[in-house]
Coordinates of C-alpha atoms in Angstrom, one line a residue:
Chain H
M642 CA 0.0 0.1 0.0
F643 CA 2.7 2.5 1.1
K644 CA 6.1 2.5 0.0
V645 CA 7.9 6.1 0.8
R646 CA 11.3 7.0 1.0
V647 CA 12.2 10.6 1.6
R648 CA 15.2 12.7 2.1
L649 CA 14.7 16.4 2.6
E650 CA 17.6 18.8 3.9
R651 CA 17.2 22.1 5.4
E652 CA 19.5 24.4 7.2
D653 CA 18.2 23.2 10.6
F654 CA 16.5 20.3 10.1
V655 CA 16.7 16.8 8.1
L656 CA 13.8 14.6 7.3
D657 CA 14.9 10.9 6.5
A658 CA 11.9 9.0 6.3
L659 CA 11.0 5.4 5.2
I660 CA 7.6 4.0 5.3
E661 CA 7.0 0.3 3.8
Q662 CA 3.6 -1.2 4.4
Q663 CA 2.0 -3.7 2.2
E664 CA -1.1 -4.5 4.0
P665 CA -4.1 -2.2 3.7
G666 CA -5.5 -0.3 6.8
V667 CA -4.6 2.6 8.8
V668 CA -1.0 3.4 9.2
A669 CA -0.3 5.9 12.0
L670 CA 2.6 8.2 11.8
F671 CA 3.6 8.8 15.5
G672 CA 5.8 11.0 17.0
R673 CA 6.3 14.5 19.3
S674 CA 4.9 17.8 17.8
G675 CA 7.7 19.1 15.5
C676 CA 9.4 15.9 14.6
G677 CA 8.5 16.2 10.8
K678 CA 5.5 14.3 10.7
T679 CA 3.5 17.0 8.5
T680 CA 6.5 18.0 6.4
L681 CA 6.5 14.2 5.5
L682 CA 3.0 14.3 4.7
N683 CA 3.3 17.4 2.6
V684 CA 5.9 15.7 0.4
I685 CA 3.5 12.7 0.0
A686 CA 0.6 15.1 -1.1
G687 CA 3.3 16.7 -3.5
L688 CA 2.9 20.1 -1.8
L689 CA 6.6 20.2 -0.9
K690 CA 9.3 19.0 -3.0
A691 CA 12.4 16.8 -1.2
Q692 CA 15.8 16.4 -2.6
Q693 CA 15.5 12.7 -2.9
S694 CA 12.0 11.0 -2.9
Y695 CA 10.3 7.9 -3.8
V696 CA 6.5 7.7 -3.3
E697 CA 4.5 4.9 -4.2
I698 CA 0.9 4.4 -3.1
D699 CA -1.3 1.3 -3.9
G700 CA 0.9 0.4 -6.6
T701 CA 1.3 3.8 -8.4
V702 CA 4.5 5.6 -8.4
L703 CA 3.9 9.3 -7.8
E704 CA 7.2 10.6 -7.3
D705 CA 10.6 9.0 -8.1
S706 CA 13.5 11.6 -8.1
A707 CA 16.0 8.9 -9.4
H708 CA 13.9 8.5 -12.5
G709 CA 12.7 11.8 -12.9
V710 CA 8.9 11.0 -12.1
Y711 CA 7.0 13.8 -10.4
V712 CA 3.0 13.8 -10.4
R713 CA 1.7 17.2 -9.6
S714 CA -0.3 17.5 -6.3
E715 CA -3.4 18.4 -8.2
Q716 CA -3.1 15.0 -10.1
R717 CA -2.2 12.7 -7.2
R718 CA -5.6 12.0 -5.9
V719 CA -4.6 12.5 -2.3
G720 CA -7.5 13.2 0.0
Y721 CA -5.8 15.4 2.4
V722 CA -7.4 16.5 5.8
F723 CA -5.6 19.3 7.4
Q724 CA -5.4 20.0 11.1
D725 CA -7.3 23.2 10.7
A726 CA -9.8 21.8 8.2
R727 CA -9.1 24.7 5.6
L728 CA -12.6 24.6 4.4
F729 CA -13.1 27.5 1.7
P730 CA -14.9 30.3 3.6
H731 CA -16.8 31.7 0.7
L732 CA -18.6 28.5 -0.1
D733 CA -21.2 26.7 1.9
V734 CA -20.9 23.1 3.1
A735 CA -22.5 21.4 0.1
A736 CA -20.2 23.4 -2.3
N737 CA -17.2 22.6 -0.2
L738 CA -18.0 18.9 -0.5
K739 CA -18.5 19.0 -4.3
Y740 CA -15.3 21.0 -4.9
G741 CA -13.1 17.9 -5.2
W742 CA -16.0 15.6 -6.0
R743 CA -16.8 17.6 -9.4
R744 CA -13.2 17.7 -10.3
A745 CA -13.1 13.9 -9.8
G746 CA -15.9 13.5 -12.4
Q747 CA -18.6 13.1 -9.7
R748 CA -17.7 9.3 -9.2
T749 CA -18.9 7.3 -6.2
V750 CA -16.7 6.6 -3.3
G751 CA -16.4 3.1 -3.1
S752 CA -19.9 1.9 -3.6
L753 CA -21.1 5.1 -1.6
S754 CA -23.0 7.9 -3.6
F755 CA -22.6 11.8 -2.7
E756 CA -25.6 11.4 -0.5
E757 CA -24.4 8.3 1.3
V758 CA -21.2 9.9 2.2
V759 CA -23.0 12.8 3.5
Q760 CA -24.9 10.5 5.5
L761 CA -21.9 8.3 6.6
L762 CA -20.5 11.5 8.1
G763 CA -23.8 12.8 9.5
L764 CA -23.6 16.0 7.6
E765 CA -27.4 16.1 6.2
G766 CA -28.2 19.0 8.3
L767 CA -25.1 21.2 7.7
L768 CA -25.2 21.4 3.8
R769 CA -26.5 25.0 3.6
R770 CA -24.2 26.4 6.3
R771 CA -21.0 28.5 5.9
P772 CA -17.8 27.2 7.5
H773 CA -17.7 29.9 10.1
Q774 CA -21.3 28.7 11.3
L775 CA -19.8 25.1 12.2
S776 CA -18.3 23.9 15.3
G777 CA -15.0 22.6 15.3
G778 CA -15.7 19.0 15.0
E779 CA -18.3 19.7 12.3
R780 CA -15.7 21.5 10.3
Q781 CA -13.3 18.4 10.6
R782 CA -16.3 16.1 9.5
V783 CA -16.9 18.4 6.5
A784 CA -13.2 18.5 5.7
L785 CA -13.2 14.7 5.8
G786 CA -16.1 14.5 3.5
R787 CA -14.6 17.0 1.2
A788 CA -11.5 14.8 1.0
L789 CA -13.3 11.5 0.7
L790 CA -15.5 12.7 -2.3
S791 CA -12.4 13.8 -4.3
H792 CA -12.0 9.9 -5.1
P793 CA -8.6 9.7 -3.4
R794 CA -6.3 6.7 -3.7
V795 CA -5.3 7.5 -0.1
L796 CA -6.5 9.6 2.9
L797 CA -3.8 11.5 4.4
L798 CA -4.9 12.9 7.8
D799 CA -2.8 15.5 9.6
E800 CA -3.8 15.4 13.2
P801 CA -7.5 16.0 12.4
L802 CA -8.4 15.9 16.1
A803 CA -5.5 18.1 17.5
S804 CA -7.2 21.4 17.4
L805 CA -10.5 19.9 19.1
D806 CA -11.4 19.6 22.8
A807 CA -12.0 16.3 24.3
A808 CA -15.8 16.2 23.6
R809 CA -15.4 17.1 20.1
R810 CA -12.6 14.5 19.6
D811 CA -15.1 11.9 20.7
E812 CA -17.5 13.4 18.5
V813 CA -15.3 12.8 15.4
L814 CA -13.4 9.5 16.2
P815 CA -16.4 7.3 15.7
Y816 CA -16.6 8.6 12.2
L817 CA -12.9 7.9 11.6
E818 CA -13.5 4.4 12.8
R819 CA -16.4 3.9 10.3
L820 CA -14.2 5.2 7.5
R821 CA -11.6 2.6 8.3
D822 CA -14.2 -0.2 8.7
E823 CA -16.4 0.7 6.0
L824 CA -14.3 1.9 3.1
A825 CA -11.3 0.0 2.0
I826 CA -9.2 3.4 1.6
P827 CA -5.6 3.3 2.8
M828 CA -5.1 6.1 5.3
L829 CA -2.0 7.6 6.8
Y830 CA -2.9 9.1 10.1
V831 CA -0.5 11.6 11.6
S832 CA -0.7 11.9 15.4
H833 CA 0.9 12.9 18.7
Q834 CA -1.8 11.3 20.6
F835 CA -1.0 7.7 21.4
D836 CA -4.6 7.1 22.5
E837 CA -5.9 8.2 18.9
V838 CA -3.4 5.8 17.4
L839 CA -4.6 2.9 19.8
R840 CA -8.0 3.3 18.6
L841 CA -7.7 3.7 14.9
A842 CA -4.2 2.4 13.6
T843 CA -3.4 -1.1 12.2
H844 CA 0.1 -0.2 11.9
V845 CA 2.6 2.4 13.4
V846 CA 5.6 4.1 12.1
L847 CA 7.4 5.8 14.9
M848 CA 9.2 9.0 14.1
Q849 CA 11.8 11.0 16.1
E850 CA 13.5 14.2 15.2
G851 CA 13.0 13.9 11.3
R852 CA 13.6 10.1 11.2
T853 CA 11.4 7.2 11.1
V854 CA 12.8 4.9 14.0
T855 CA 10.7 1.7 13.6
Q856 CA 7.5 0.6 12.2
G857 CA 5.2 -2.4 12.6
A858 CA 2.2 -3.9 14.0
L859 CA 0.8 -2.1 17.0
D860 CA 1.4 -4.7 19.6
T861 CA 5.0 -5.1 18.6
I862 CA 5.6 -1.3 18.6
S863 CA 4.1 -0.9 21.9
L864 CA 7.2 -2.7 23.4
H865 CA 9.7 -0.6 21.4
P866 CA 11.9 1.5 23.9
A867 CA 11.6 4.6 21.2
L868 CA 7.6 4.5 22.1
R869 CA 8.5 4.9 25.8
A870 CA 11.0 7.9 24.9
I871 CA 8.1 9.6 22.9
V872 CA 5.1 8.8 25.4
G873 CA 6.8 9.2 28.7
P874 CA 6.5 6.6 31.7
D875 CA 2.9 6.8 32.4
A876 CA 1.7 6.1 29.0
V877 CA 3.9 3.3 27.9
G878 CA 2.2 -0.2 28.2
A879 CA 1.9 -3.5 26.1
V880 CA -1.0 -3.8 23.4
L881 CA -2.4 -7.0 23.1
N882 CA -4.7 -8.5 20.4
G883 CA -7.5 -10.7 21.5
R884 CA -11.0 -12.1 20.9
V885 CA -14.1 -11.9 22.7
E886 CA -14.8 -15.6 24.0
L887 CA -17.9 -14.7 26.4
A888 CA -19.7 -11.5 26.7
D889 CA -21.7 -10.8 29.5
G890 CA -24.5 -8.4 28.9
S891 CA -25.4 -7.8 32.4
T892 CA -22.1 -6.8 33.9
G893 CA -20.7 -5.4 30.5
L894 CA -17.7 -7.5 31.2
A895 CA -16.2 -9.7 28.5
A896 CA -13.8 -12.5 28.8
V897 CA -11.2 -11.9 26.1
R898 CA -8.8 -14.6 25.0
V899 CA -5.2 -13.3 24.7
G900 CA -2.7 -16.2 23.8
E901 CA -3.1 -18.8 26.7
N902 CA -4.7 -16.3 29.1
V903 CA -8.2 -14.9 29.4
L904 CA -8.6 -11.3 30.4
H905 CA -11.6 -10.0 31.9
V906 CA -12.3 -6.5 30.8
A907 CA -15.3 -4.1 30.1
V908 CA -16.1 -4.0 26.6
P909 CA -19.7 -2.6 26.2
A910 CA -21.8 -4.1 23.2
A911 CA -19.0 -6.8 22.7
R912 CA -20.0 -9.7 20.8
P913 CA -18.5 -13.4 21.0
G914 CA -15.7 -13.5 18.3
A915 CA -15.1 -10.1 17.9
H916 CA -11.5 -8.6 17.6
V917 CA -10.4 -6.6 20.6
R918 CA -7.2 -4.7 21.3
V919 CA -6.2 -4.2 24.8
Q920 CA -3.5 -1.9 26.3
L921 CA -2.2 -2.7 29.8
L922 CA -0.4 0.5 30.8
A923 CA 2.8 -0.5 32.7
R924 CA 2.1 1.5 35.8
D925 CA -1.3 -0.4 36.4
V926 CA 0.3 -3.7 36.2
I927 CA 1.3 -5.5 39.6
L928 CA 3.6 -8.4 39.9
A929 CA 3.7 -11.0 42.5
T930 CA 6.1 -14.0 42.9
V931 CA 3.3 -16.2 44.6
R932 CA -0.2 -16.6 43.6
P933 CA -2.2 -14.2 45.5
E934 CA -5.4 -15.1 47.3
G935 CA -8.6 -13.2 48.5
L936 CA -7.9 -10.5 46.1
S937 CA -10.6 -8.3 44.0
V938 CA -8.4 -8.3 41.1
R939 CA -10.1 -10.3 38.3
N940 CA -7.1 -10.9 36.1
V941 CA -4.5 -12.8 37.5
L942 CA -1.9 -14.2 34.7
S943 CA 0.9 -16.6 35.0
G944 CA 4.1 -15.8 33.2
S945 CA 7.8 -15.6 33.4
V946 CA 10.1 -12.7 33.3
A947 CA 11.6 -12.2 29.9
R948 CA 13.7 -9.1 30.6
I949 CA 14.3 -6.4 32.9
V950 CA 15.2 -2.8 31.6
E951 CA 16.1 0.0 33.8
D952 CA 13.7 2.9 33.1
D953 CA 14.9 5.7 35.2
S954 CA 16.9 6.2 38.3
D955 CA 14.5 4.3 40.7
T956 CA 12.3 2.3 38.3
D957 CA 12.5 -0.8 36.2
L958 CA 10.5 -1.8 33.2
V959 CA 9.8 -5.6 33.5
Y960 CA 9.0 -7.5 30.3
V961 CA 6.8 -10.6 31.3
D962 CA 6.1 -13.4 29.0
I963 CA 2.4 -14.5 29.5
G964 CA 2.6 -17.4 27.1
G965 CA 3.4 -15.8 23.7
P966 CA 2.6 -11.9 24.1
L967 CA 4.6 -9.7 26.4
V968 CA 3.3 -7.6 29.2
L969 CA 5.1 -4.5 30.4
A970 CA 5.2 -3.7 34.3
R971 CA 6.6 -0.7 35.8
V972 CA 8.0 -1.2 39.2
T973 CA 10.4 0.3 41.6
R974 CA 13.9 -0.7 41.8
A975 CA 13.4 -1.4 45.5
A976 CA 10.4 -3.9 44.8
S977 CA 12.1 -5.5 41.9
L978 CA 15.1 -6.2 44.1
S979 CA 12.9 -7.4 47.2
L980 CA 11.2 -9.8 44.8
A981 CA 14.4 -10.9 43.5
L982 CA 13.2 -10.6 40.1
R983 CA 15.4 -11.8 37.1
P984 CA 14.9 -13.1 33.6
G985 CA 13.3 -16.7 33.9
A986 CA 11.9 -16.0 37.3
P987 CA 8.0 -17.2 37.5
V988 CA 5.6 -14.4 38.3
W989 CA 2.0 -13.5 38.3
V990 CA 0.7 -10.5 36.5
L991 CA -2.3 -8.8 38.1
V992 CA -4.5 -6.2 36.4
K993 CA -7.8 -4.7 37.7
S994 CA -10.7 -5.3 35.5
V995 CA -12.1 -1.7 36.4
S996 CA -9.0 0.0 35.2
I997 CA -9.6 -1.2 31.7
R998 CA -12.3 0.3 29.7
G999 CA -13.4 -0.7 26.3
H1000 CA -15.2 0.8 23.3
A1001 CA -18.1 -0.6 21.5
Y1002 CA -17.1 -2.1 18.2
V1003 CA -19.3 -3.5 15.3
T1004 CA -16.7 -4.8 12.5
E1005 CA -14.4 -7.6 13.0
A1006 CA -12.3 -6.2 10.2
A1007 CA -10.1 -4.2 12.2
P1008 CA -9.0 -5.1 15.9
P1009 CA -11.1 -2.9 18.2
V1010 CA -9.2 -1.2 21.2
V1011 CA -9.4 -1.3 24.8
T1012 CA -7.6 1.1 26.8
T1013 CA -7.0 1.3 30.4
G1014 CA -9.3 4.0 32.1
S1015 CA -6.5 5.8 33.3
A1016 CA -5.0 6.6 29.8
Chain S
M612 CA -13.0 58.3 -18.0
A613 CA -12.1 57.4 -14.4
L614 CA -14.0 54.2 -14.9
R615 CA -12.2 53.6 -18.0
S616 CA -8.9 54.2 -16.2
V617 CA -9.8 51.8 -13.5
L618 CA -10.8 49.1 -15.9
W619 CA -7.8 49.2 -17.8
S620 CA -5.5 49.5 -14.9
L621 CA -7.1 46.4 -13.0
P622 CA -5.6 43.4 -14.8
F623 CA -2.0 45.1 -14.6
A624 CA -2.7 45.9 -11.0
M625 CA -3.5 42.4 -10.4
L626 CA -0.3 41.0 -12.1
V627 CA 2.0 43.5 -10.2
A628 CA 0.2 42.8 -6.8
W629 CA 0.8 39.1 -7.4
L630 CA 4.2 39.6 -8.2
L631 CA 4.8 41.8 -5.1
A632 CA 3.0 39.5 -2.8
R633 CA 3.6 36.2 -3.9
S634 CA 6.8 35.7 -6.1
R635 CA 10.2 35.7 -5.0
L636 CA 11.4 37.8 -8.1
R637 CA 14.8 39.6 -7.7
G638 CA 13.5 42.9 -8.9
R639 CA 10.7 43.1 -6.5
M640 CA 12.0 46.0 -4.4
L641 CA 12.6 47.9 -7.8
L642 CA 9.0 47.0 -8.9
D643 CA 7.7 48.1 -5.4
V644 CA 9.6 51.7 -5.9
L645 CA 8.4 52.2 -9.2
V646 CA 4.7 51.4 -8.6
H647 CA 4.5 53.8 -5.7
L648 CA 6.5 56.6 -7.6
P649 CA 3.4 58.5 -8.7
L650 CA 2.4 58.7 -5.3
V651 CA 5.5 60.9 -4.1
L652 CA 6.2 62.7 -7.3
P653 CA 4.5 65.8 -8.2
P654 CA 1.7 65.1 -10.7
V655 CA 3.2 67.3 -13.1
V656 CA 6.4 65.5 -13.1
V657 CA 4.3 62.2 -14.2
G658 CA 2.5 64.1 -16.6
Y659 CA 5.8 65.3 -18.1
L660 CA 7.2 61.7 -18.1
L661 CA 4.1 60.5 -19.9
L662 CA 4.7 63.3 -22.6
V663 CA 8.2 61.9 -23.0
V664 CA 7.1 58.2 -23.3
F665 CA 3.8 58.6 -24.9
G666 CA 4.1 61.9 -26.8
T667 CA 3.8 61.7 -30.8
Q668 CA 7.5 62.0 -30.6
G669 CA 8.0 59.7 -27.7
V670 CA 9.5 56.3 -27.7
L671 CA 6.3 54.5 -27.3
G672 CA 3.9 57.1 -28.6
G673 CA 5.6 57.5 -31.9
W674 CA 5.5 53.8 -32.4
L675 CA 1.8 53.5 -31.4
L676 CA 1.0 56.4 -33.9
E677 CA 2.7 54.8 -36.6
R678 CA 1.6 51.2 -36.2
F679 CA -1.8 51.8 -35.0
G680 CA -2.8 55.3 -35.6
I681 CA -3.3 55.6 -31.8
Q682 CA -2.7 59.1 -30.3
L683 CA -2.9 59.4 -26.7
V684 CA -1.7 63.2 -26.1
F685 CA -4.6 65.6 -26.0
T686 CA -7.2 62.7 -26.2
S687 CA -9.8 61.1 -23.6
A688 CA -7.8 58.1 -24.1
G689 CA -4.6 59.9 -22.9
A690 CA -6.5 61.5 -19.9
A691 CA -7.6 58.1 -18.9
L692 CA -4.0 56.7 -19.1
A693 CA -2.6 59.6 -17.0
T694 CA -5.4 58.8 -14.3
A695 CA -4.4 55.3 -14.4
V696 CA -0.9 55.8 -13.8
M697 CA -1.8 58.2 -11.0
S698 CA -4.2 55.8 -9.2
F699 CA -2.1 52.6 -10.0
P700 CA -0.5 52.7 -6.6
L701 CA -3.6 52.8 -4.6
V702 CA -5.2 49.9 -6.9
V703 CA -2.0 47.7 -6.4
R704 CA -1.8 48.6 -2.6
A705 CA -5.6 47.1 -2.1
I706 CA -5.1 44.2 -4.2
R707 CA -1.9 43.3 -2.6
L708 CA -3.3 43.5 0.8
S709 CA -6.2 41.5 0.1
L710 CA -4.1 38.9 -1.6
E711 CA -1.9 38.6 1.3
A712 CA -5.0 38.2 3.5
V713 CA -5.8 35.0 1.6
D714 CA -4.4 32.0 3.4
P715 CA -2.2 30.0 1.1
G716 CA -3.2 26.9 2.9
L717 CA -6.7 27.1 1.0
E718 CA -5.0 26.8 -2.2
E719 CA -3.1 24.1 -1.0
A720 CA -6.3 22.4 -0.2
A721 CA -7.6 23.2 -3.6
R722 CA -4.6 21.5 -5.2
T723 CA -5.0 18.3 -3.1
L724 CA -8.6 18.4 -4.4
G725 CA -7.6 18.4 -8.0
A726 CA -7.7 22.1 -9.1
G727 CA -4.9 23.3 -11.5
P728 CA -3.3 26.8 -11.2
W729 CA -6.0 28.7 -13.2
D730 CA -8.7 26.8 -11.5
R731 CA -7.4 27.6 -8.1
F732 CA -7.1 31.2 -8.8
F733 CA -10.6 31.8 -10.3
T734 CA -12.3 29.5 -7.7
V735 CA -10.5 30.3 -4.5
T736 CA -8.0 33.2 -4.7
L737 CA -10.0 35.6 -6.7
P738 CA -13.3 35.1 -4.9
L739 CA -11.5 35.7 -1.4
M740 CA -9.6 38.8 -2.6
L741 CA -12.5 40.1 -4.4
P742 CA -14.0 42.4 -1.7
G743 CA -10.5 44.0 -1.4
V744 CA -10.3 44.5 -5.3
L745 CA -13.6 46.0 -5.4
A746 CA -12.8 48.4 -2.4
G747 CA -9.6 49.5 -4.1
S748 CA -11.2 50.1 -7.3
V749 CA -13.7 52.2 -5.9
V750 CA -11.3 54.4 -4.2
A751 CA -9.1 54.7 -7.2
F752 CA -12.1 55.6 -9.2
A753 CA -13.1 58.3 -6.7
A754 CA -9.4 59.6 -6.6
G755 CA -9.2 59.3 -10.5
L756 CA -12.1 61.8 -10.6
G757 CA -9.8 64.3 -9.0
Q758 CA -6.8 63.9 -11.2
F759 CA -5.5 67.2 -12.3
G760 CA -1.8 67.9 -12.6
A761 CA -1.1 64.7 -14.8
V762 CA -4.0 65.1 -16.9
I763 CA -3.6 68.7 -17.7
T764 CA 0.1 68.3 -18.4
F765 CA -0.5 65.0 -20.7
A766 CA -3.9 65.5 -22.1
A767 CA -4.5 69.3 -21.8
N768 CA -7.9 70.8 -21.0
I769 CA -10.2 70.3 -24.1
P770 CA -13.7 70.7 -23.6
G771 CA -15.7 67.7 -24.3
E772 CA -12.4 65.7 -24.7
T773 CA -10.1 65.9 -21.8
R774 CA -11.8 68.3 -19.6
T775 CA -12.2 66.3 -16.3
L776 CA -14.3 67.5 -13.2
P777 CA -11.3 69.3 -11.5
L778 CA -10.3 70.8 -14.9
A779 CA -13.9 72.0 -15.3
L780 CA -13.8 73.4 -12.0
Y781 CA -10.7 75.2 -12.4
T782 CA -11.6 76.7 -15.7
A783 CA -15.0 78.0 -14.3
L784 CA -13.1 79.6 -11.7
Q785 CA -10.7 81.5 -14.1
T786 CA -13.9 82.5 -16.1
P787 CA -15.7 85.7 -15.1
G788 CA -19.1 84.9 -13.6
G789 CA -18.4 81.3 -13.2
E790 CA -18.8 80.8 -9.5
A791 CA -22.1 79.4 -9.5
L792 CA -21.0 76.6 -12.0
A793 CA -17.7 76.2 -9.7
A794 CA -20.0 75.6 -6.7
R795 CA -22.1 73.3 -8.4
L796 CA -19.1 71.3 -9.7
A797 CA -17.6 71.3 -6.3
A798 CA -20.8 69.9 -4.9
I799 CA -20.9 67.2 -7.4
S800 CA -17.1 66.3 -6.7
I801 CA -17.8 66.1 -3.0
A802 CA -20.8 63.9 -3.5
L803 CA -19.0 61.5 -5.8
G804 CA -16.0 61.3 -3.5
L805 CA -18.5 60.5 -0.4
L806 CA -20.3 58.0 -2.6
G807 CA -17.2 56.4 -3.4
L808 CA -15.9 56.0 0.1
A809 CA -19.3 54.7 1.4
A810 CA -19.5 52.3 -1.5
A811 CA -16.0 50.7 -0.6
E812 CA -17.0 50.6 3.2
L813 CA -20.2 48.8 2.4
L814 CA -18.6 46.4 0.2
M815 CA -15.9 45.3 2.8
R816 CA -18.7 44.9 5.4
R817 CA -20.8 42.8 3.1
A818 CA -17.6 40.7 2.4
R819 CA -16.6 40.4 6.0
S820 CA -20.2 39.3 7.2
L821 CA -20.1 36.7 4.2
L822 CA -17.0 35.2 5.3
G823 CA -18.0 35.4 9.1
R824 CA -14.8 37.4 10.0

């Protein structure tokens, strides 16, 4: 789907990026603000020229500096959703939506007509309004629709939620999930919020100071030291893929099978068989050397210490193998010494169910996400 | 005649404004100075320079007369030209300001939506700068009505041909018993000026409320 290699040099900044992702889905470009994510996106969109570049999307080469290939931005068919929406202020919502749609020959989006896209994004009541009469969330939904209707081969999303408050973000996120699940358009999603990545992405590319550090599936990347460096000690934690085995409608708790273990987590409206993604924040995971009795903690998993990494001056990050996937636990050095933790030692992993909250998911196409409540 | 001068100078003014606002041309400074020159020169000097360039013996004027039989000196077309040159800085200024107020990000958005350069200009840039352009033109029109020095130098004061409002006013004052006519002309002049300014202000307000600023 994506094959991008870009090198761009400026006086005070070097962008050196490589994205290779063959499977369809949502690729998240994750890194701190100012690490070059938007610059990379602009090169891919053809709005910025790099010294060396190769951009291939969905089998089509848009740019290849070695062979003098350069498709102009207006001919690339990239649906770009900007952080600040950039709706045309002199046009109403309907005219904004039709801007790209007309120029793309009024084609359907996948199998969706113009009206169906409007419906999918909940824009029916906004068509006659002007951009300055819209809320931030509505603006982003219109921008999303405008990009979608231009019949793009890829959607480039540049932190579409960054300028919104928490309530507005929760208003737009479900629409993004719907696009991911219902349309087969590859997406490149730029973000510096890991919880967005957790909810939306199927793959992650980590960026630091203009360079792409590593990339891969979310569960693999969640254990990478570079991620810890970007998100900080409190947001780091293993991401596990699982499937709902049993859903208890009355308690809202679901039994999710992860490898050899079963996790009890709250997943509203979960159905048996549904894919679920769970993040166990390292700081919420408790370790014990003997199986504890008489605790309220519902999740007690057996495992063994895989490795111990010094996190900072007085804490350790302990990687625990729970029969396949790894779980991260953040413990104080004092605790890790008194428990005599060392690679190979058997441990019990404890996670409270109530500290894990889930989101409702309908499709099985992409793994849904469950995050710990303190995230 | 003032209208004619505005209409003629608009496309050029847009081009110059574009160059000044968007391009990274090397002669930008020079162009900027050149455009603003009529603002600081005595109008008579501008009229004189026009005579030198566009007079029947002038570099361009001679060529125009020979090739196309167009004579600018002492004609209404010449008066329009002189007015256009004098009001050019005003128009360029207004257009440049309104162009700089257009967010280039919107043009980028139009690009990714499949709009080529001309398409972008006519569907995004121009509509967004239109209020500024119109307001600038109205002011230029009103100022054009008052051109005196450059016109009388370049196109003279021929009744029915190049006699503009201020020229007529001046002539009336020089004529014995012309005070009543002068007063009437002055009143017209004031009314036109006020109307122009009011129209410009109105246009700006409409545009602002339309864009929600």
